[in-house]
Tab-separated table of C-alpha atoms and ligand atoms in Angstrom:
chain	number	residue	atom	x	y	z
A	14	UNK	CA	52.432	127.082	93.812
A	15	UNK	CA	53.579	126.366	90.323
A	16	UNK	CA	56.828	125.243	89.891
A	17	UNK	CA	58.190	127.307	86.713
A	18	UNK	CA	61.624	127.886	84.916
A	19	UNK	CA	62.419	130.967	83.355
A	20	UNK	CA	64.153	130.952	80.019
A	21	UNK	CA	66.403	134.255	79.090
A	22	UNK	CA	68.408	135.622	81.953
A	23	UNK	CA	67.084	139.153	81.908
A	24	UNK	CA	65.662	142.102	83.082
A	25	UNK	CA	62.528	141.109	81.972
A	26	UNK	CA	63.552	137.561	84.308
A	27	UNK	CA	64.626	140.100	87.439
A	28	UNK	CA	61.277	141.662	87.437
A	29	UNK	CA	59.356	138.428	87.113
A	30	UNK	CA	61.566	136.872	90.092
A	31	UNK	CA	60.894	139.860	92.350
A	32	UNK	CA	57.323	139.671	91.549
A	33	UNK	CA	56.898	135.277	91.940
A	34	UNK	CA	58.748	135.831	95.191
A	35	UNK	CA	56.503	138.558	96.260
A	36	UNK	CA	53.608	136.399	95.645
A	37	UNK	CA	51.888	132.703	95.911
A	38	UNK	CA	51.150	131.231	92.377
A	39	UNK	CA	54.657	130.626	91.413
A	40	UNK	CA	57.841	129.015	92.870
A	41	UNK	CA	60.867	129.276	90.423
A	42	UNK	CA	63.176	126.385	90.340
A	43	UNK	CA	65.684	127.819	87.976
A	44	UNK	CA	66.356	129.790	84.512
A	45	UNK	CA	68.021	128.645	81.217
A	46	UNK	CA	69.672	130.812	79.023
A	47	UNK	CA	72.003	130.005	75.903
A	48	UNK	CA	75.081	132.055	77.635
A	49	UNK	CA	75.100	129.482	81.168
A	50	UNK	CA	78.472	128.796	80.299
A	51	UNK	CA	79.541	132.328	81.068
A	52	UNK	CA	76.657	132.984	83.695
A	53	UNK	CA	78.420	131.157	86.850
A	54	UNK	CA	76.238	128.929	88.910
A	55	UNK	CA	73.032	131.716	89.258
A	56	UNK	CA	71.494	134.613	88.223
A	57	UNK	CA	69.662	136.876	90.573
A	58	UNK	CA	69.426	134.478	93.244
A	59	UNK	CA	68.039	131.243	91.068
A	60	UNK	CA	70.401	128.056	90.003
A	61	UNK	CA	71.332	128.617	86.086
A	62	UNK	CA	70.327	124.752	84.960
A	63	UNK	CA	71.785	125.060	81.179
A	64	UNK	CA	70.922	126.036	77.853
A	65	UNK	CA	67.519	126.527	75.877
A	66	UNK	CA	66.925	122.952	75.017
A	67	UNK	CA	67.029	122.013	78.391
A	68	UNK	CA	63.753	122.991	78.523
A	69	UNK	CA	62.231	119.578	76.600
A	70	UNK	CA	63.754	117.769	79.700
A	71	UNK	CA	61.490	119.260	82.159
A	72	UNK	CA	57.911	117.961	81.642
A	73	UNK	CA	55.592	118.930	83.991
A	74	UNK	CA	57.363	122.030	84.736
A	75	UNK	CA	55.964	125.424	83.373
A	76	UNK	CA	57.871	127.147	81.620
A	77	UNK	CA	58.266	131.436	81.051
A	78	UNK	CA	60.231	133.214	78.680
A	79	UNK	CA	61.426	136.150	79.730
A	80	UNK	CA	63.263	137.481	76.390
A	81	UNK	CA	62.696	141.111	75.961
A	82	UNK	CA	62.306	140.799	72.230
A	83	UNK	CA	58.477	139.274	70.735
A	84	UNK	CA	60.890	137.984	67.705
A	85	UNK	CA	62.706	136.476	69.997
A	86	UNK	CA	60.366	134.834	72.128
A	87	UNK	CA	58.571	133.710	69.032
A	88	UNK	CA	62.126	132.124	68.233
A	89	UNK	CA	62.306	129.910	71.050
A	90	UNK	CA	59.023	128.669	70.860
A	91	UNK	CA	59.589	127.594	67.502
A	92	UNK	CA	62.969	125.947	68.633
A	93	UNK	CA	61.355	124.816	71.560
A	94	UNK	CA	58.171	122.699	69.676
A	95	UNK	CA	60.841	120.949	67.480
A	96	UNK	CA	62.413	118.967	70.573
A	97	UNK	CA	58.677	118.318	71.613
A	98	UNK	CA	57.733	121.382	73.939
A	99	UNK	CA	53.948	121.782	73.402
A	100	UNK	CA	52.123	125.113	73.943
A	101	UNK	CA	50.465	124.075	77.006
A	102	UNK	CA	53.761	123.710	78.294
A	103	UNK	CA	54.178	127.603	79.475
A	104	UNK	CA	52.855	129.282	82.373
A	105	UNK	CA	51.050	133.221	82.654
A	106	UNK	CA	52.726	135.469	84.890
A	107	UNK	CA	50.374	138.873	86.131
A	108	UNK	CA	51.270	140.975	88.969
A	109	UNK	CA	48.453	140.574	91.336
A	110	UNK	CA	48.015	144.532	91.248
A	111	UNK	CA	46.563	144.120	87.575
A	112	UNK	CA	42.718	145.369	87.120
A	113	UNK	CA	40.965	143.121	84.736
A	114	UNK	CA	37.510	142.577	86.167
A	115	UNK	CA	37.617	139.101	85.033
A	116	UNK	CA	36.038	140.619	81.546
A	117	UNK	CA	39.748	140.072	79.823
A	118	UNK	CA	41.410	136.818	78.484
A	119	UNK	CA	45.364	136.579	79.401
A	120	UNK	CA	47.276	133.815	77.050
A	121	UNK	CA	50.020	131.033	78.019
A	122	UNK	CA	53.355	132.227	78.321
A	123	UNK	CA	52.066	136.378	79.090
A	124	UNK	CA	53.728	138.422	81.697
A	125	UNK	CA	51.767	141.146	82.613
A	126	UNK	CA	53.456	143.889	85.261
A	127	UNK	CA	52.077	145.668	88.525
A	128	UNK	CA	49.641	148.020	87.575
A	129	UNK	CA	48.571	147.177	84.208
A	130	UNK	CA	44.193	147.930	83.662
A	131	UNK	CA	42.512	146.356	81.393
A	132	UNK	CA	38.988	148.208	81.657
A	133	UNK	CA	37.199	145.467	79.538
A	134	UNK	CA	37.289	143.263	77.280
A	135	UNK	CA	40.528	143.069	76.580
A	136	UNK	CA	42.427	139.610	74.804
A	137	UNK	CA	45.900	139.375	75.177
A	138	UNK	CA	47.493	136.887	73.353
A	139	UNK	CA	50.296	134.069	73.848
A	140	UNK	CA	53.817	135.246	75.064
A	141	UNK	CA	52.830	138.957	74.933
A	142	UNK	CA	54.761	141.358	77.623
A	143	UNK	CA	53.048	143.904	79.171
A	144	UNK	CA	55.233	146.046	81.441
A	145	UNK	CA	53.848	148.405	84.331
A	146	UNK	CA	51.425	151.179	84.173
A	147	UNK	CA	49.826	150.429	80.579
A	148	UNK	CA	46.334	150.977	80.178
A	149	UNK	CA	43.887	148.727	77.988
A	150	UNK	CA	40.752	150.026	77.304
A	151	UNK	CA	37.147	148.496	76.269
A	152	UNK	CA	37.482	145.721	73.048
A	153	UNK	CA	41.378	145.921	72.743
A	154	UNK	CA	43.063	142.791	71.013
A	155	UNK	CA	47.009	141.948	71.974
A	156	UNK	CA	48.351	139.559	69.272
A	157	UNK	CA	51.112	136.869	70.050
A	158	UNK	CA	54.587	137.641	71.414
A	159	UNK	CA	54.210	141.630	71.281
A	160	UNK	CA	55.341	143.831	73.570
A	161	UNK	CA	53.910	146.949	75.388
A	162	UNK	CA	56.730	148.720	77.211
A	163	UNK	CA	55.426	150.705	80.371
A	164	UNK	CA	53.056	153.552	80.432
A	165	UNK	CA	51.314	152.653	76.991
A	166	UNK	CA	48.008	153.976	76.445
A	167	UNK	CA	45.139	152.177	74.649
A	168	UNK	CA	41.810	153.744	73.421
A	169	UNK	CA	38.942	151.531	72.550
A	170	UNK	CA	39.184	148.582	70.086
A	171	UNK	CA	42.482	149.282	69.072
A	172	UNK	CA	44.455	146.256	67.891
A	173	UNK	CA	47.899	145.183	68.160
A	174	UNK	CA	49.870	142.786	66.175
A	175	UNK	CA	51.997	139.976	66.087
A	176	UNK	CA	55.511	140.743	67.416
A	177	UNK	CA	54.719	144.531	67.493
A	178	UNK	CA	56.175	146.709	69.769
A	179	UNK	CA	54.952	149.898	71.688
A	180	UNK	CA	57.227	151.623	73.302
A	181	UNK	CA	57.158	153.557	76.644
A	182	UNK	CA	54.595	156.044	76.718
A	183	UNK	CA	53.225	155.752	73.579
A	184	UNK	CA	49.562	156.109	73.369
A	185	UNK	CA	47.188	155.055	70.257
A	186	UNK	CA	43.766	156.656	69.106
A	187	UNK	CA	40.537	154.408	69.284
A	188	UNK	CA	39.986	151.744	66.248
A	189	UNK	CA	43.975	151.967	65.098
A	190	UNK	CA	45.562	148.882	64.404
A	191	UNK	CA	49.012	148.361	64.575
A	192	UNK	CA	50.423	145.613	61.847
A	193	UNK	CA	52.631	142.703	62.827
A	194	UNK	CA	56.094	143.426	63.907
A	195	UNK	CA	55.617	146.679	63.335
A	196	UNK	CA	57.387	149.392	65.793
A	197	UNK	CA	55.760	152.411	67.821
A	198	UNK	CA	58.476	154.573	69.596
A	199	UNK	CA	58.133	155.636	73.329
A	200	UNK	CA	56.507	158.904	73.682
A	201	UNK	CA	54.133	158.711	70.238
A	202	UNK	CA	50.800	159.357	69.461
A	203	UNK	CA	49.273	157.041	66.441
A	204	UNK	CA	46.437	158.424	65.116
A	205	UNK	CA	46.304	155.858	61.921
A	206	UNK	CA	47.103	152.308	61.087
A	207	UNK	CA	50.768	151.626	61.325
A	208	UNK	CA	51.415	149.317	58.631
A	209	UNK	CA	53.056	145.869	59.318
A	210	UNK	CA	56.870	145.998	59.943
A	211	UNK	CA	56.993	149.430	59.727
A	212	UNK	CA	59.361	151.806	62.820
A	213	UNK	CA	57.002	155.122	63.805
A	214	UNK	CA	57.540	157.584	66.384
A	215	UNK	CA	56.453	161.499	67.473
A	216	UNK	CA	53.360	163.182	67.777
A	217	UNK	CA	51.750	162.663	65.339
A	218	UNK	CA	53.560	159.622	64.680
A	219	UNK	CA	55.469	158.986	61.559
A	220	UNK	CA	57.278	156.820	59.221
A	221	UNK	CA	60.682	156.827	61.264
A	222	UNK	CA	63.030	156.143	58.434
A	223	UNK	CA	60.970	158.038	55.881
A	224	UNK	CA	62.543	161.484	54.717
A	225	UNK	CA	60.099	162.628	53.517
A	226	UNK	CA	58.104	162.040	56.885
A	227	UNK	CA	60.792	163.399	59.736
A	228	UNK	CA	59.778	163.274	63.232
A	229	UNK	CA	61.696	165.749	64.240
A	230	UNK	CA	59.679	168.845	65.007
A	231	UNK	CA	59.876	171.296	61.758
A	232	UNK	CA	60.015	175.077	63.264
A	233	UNK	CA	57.640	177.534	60.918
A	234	UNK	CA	59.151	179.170	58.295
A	235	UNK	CA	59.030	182.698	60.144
A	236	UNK	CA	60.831	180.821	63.139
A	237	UNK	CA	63.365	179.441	61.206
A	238	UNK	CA	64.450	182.574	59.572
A	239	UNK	CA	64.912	184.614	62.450
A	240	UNK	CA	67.027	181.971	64.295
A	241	UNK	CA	69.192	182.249	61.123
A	242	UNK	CA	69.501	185.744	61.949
A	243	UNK	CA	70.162	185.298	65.426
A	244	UNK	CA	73.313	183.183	64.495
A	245	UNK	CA	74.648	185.060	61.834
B	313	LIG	C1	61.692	154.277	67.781
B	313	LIG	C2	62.960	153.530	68.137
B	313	LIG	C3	62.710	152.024	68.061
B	313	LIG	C4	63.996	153.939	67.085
B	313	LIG	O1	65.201	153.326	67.351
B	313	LIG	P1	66.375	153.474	66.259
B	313	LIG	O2	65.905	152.931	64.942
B	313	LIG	O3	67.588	152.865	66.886
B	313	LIG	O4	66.501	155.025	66.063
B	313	LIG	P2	67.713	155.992	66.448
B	313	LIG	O5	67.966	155.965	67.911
B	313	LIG	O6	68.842	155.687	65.518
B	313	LIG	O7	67.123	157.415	66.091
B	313	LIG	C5	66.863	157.809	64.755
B	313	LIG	C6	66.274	159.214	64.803
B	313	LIG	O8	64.927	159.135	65.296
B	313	LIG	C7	64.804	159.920	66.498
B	313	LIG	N1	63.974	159.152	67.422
B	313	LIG	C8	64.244	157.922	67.944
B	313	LIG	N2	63.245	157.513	68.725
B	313	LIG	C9	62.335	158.492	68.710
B	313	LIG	C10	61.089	158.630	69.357
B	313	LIG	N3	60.587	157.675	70.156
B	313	LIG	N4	60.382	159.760	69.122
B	313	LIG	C11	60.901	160.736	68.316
B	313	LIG	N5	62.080	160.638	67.682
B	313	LIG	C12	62.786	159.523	67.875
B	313	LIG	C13	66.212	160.090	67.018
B	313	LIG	O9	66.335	161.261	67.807
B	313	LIG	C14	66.993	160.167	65.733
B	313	LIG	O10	66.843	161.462	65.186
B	313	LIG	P3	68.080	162.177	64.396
B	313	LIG	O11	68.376	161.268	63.215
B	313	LIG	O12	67.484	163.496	63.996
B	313	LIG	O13	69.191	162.248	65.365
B	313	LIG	C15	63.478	153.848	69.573
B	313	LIG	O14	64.059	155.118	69.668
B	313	LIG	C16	62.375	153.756	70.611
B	313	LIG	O15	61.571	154.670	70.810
B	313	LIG	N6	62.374	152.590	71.310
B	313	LIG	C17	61.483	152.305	72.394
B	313	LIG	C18	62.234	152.437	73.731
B	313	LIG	C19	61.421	151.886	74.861
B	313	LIG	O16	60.251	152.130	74.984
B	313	LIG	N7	62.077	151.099	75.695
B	313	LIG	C20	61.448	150.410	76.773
B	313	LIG	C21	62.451	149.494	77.393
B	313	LIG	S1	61.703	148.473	78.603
């Protein structure tokens, strides 16, 4: 049993508590989280030790962060290395439910959920969150501290970048890349490159904040007229 502390009292940090205790690879001693002050003496059944830097007190102890946000994550690493926290310091969390063949290459500091596949393969980076139900298919390549919400969809050699996000349900054609920090929303279907730092969403998706690009569904010109005539 590894004895880990969480960092970021969250839901993310519920879900990784119910799954540890469920399980035989990790005992968790206790969570740290910027807000203690406010938090009373635990959070979901674990002692709340302190802030952040707390952390670089601990050696030998793993460490997880379970911030929802890959920006954020990628945050408290940084803060993290300055007081001396190394990247060997963090531990991988994956629900033991999680079909990987042993083909696939989890990094330090992942969480993957129950029921994730990864067909084969697959790389997930360092710090990356994978929540329940997403599929990975053949050659796909998770960058560092993104985020796959649950039910994601994956076709071949599709790549994801650094601090991206994919929301819930969103599924993405074979070969697309996805740029760093960029944003898929739940439900869409990418069927090009999203370009880095850019917020998509529908089917097909689109440029979210674009005008010219609406996601909302456009209703045929033949359509639209007679609803005008039905309200009139
Ligand atoms: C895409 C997303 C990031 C946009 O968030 P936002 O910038 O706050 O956008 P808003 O909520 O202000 O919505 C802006 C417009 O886009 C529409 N929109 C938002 N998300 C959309 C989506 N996923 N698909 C289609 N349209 C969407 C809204 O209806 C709204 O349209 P309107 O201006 O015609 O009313 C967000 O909606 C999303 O999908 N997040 C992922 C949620 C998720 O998977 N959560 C998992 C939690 S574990």
């Amino acid at each position: 049993m590894e004895k880990t502390l969480l960092i970021g009292a969250s839901g993310l940090a519920q879900e990784v508590l119910a799954l540890t205790r469920a399980g035989s690879t990790h005992v968790v001693f206790g969570i740290l989280d910027d807000g203690w002050a406010d938090m009373g003496e635990s959070f979901a059944g674990v002692p709340v030790l302190g802030g952040i830097e707390r952390a670089a007190d601990y050696i030998d102890i793993k460490l997880l962060i379970c911030v929802g946000s890959g920006g954020a994550r990628e945050a408290i690493v940084d803060r993290l290395a300055l007081l001396g926290v190394s990247s060997n310091a963090y531990t991988t969390v994956v629900d033991p439910s999680v079909s990987d063949h042993d083909s696939s290459a989890i990094g330090e500091g992942s969480v993957v959920l129950a029921n994730a596949v990864l067909t084969a393969d697959v790389s997930i980076g360092n710090h990356v969150v994978v929540m329940p139900n997403v599929t990975f298919t053949h050659g796909n390549a998770v960058d560092d501290f993104a985020t796959v919400a649950a039910g994601a969809t994956f076709g071949g050699d599709v790549r994801i970048g650094r601090c991206a996000y994919i929301g819930m349900n969103a599924s993405v054609k074979q070969r697309v890349h996805v740029g760093d920090y960029a944003v898929l929303g739940m439900g869409a279907a990418l069927t090009k490159h999203l370009p880095a730092g850019e917020t998509w969403a529908g089917v097909p998706a689109r440029p979210l904040h674009d005008p010219h690009h609406s996601v909302a569904p456009t209703l045929p010109a033949t359509d639209a007229a007679s609803t005008t005539e039905r309200s009139s």
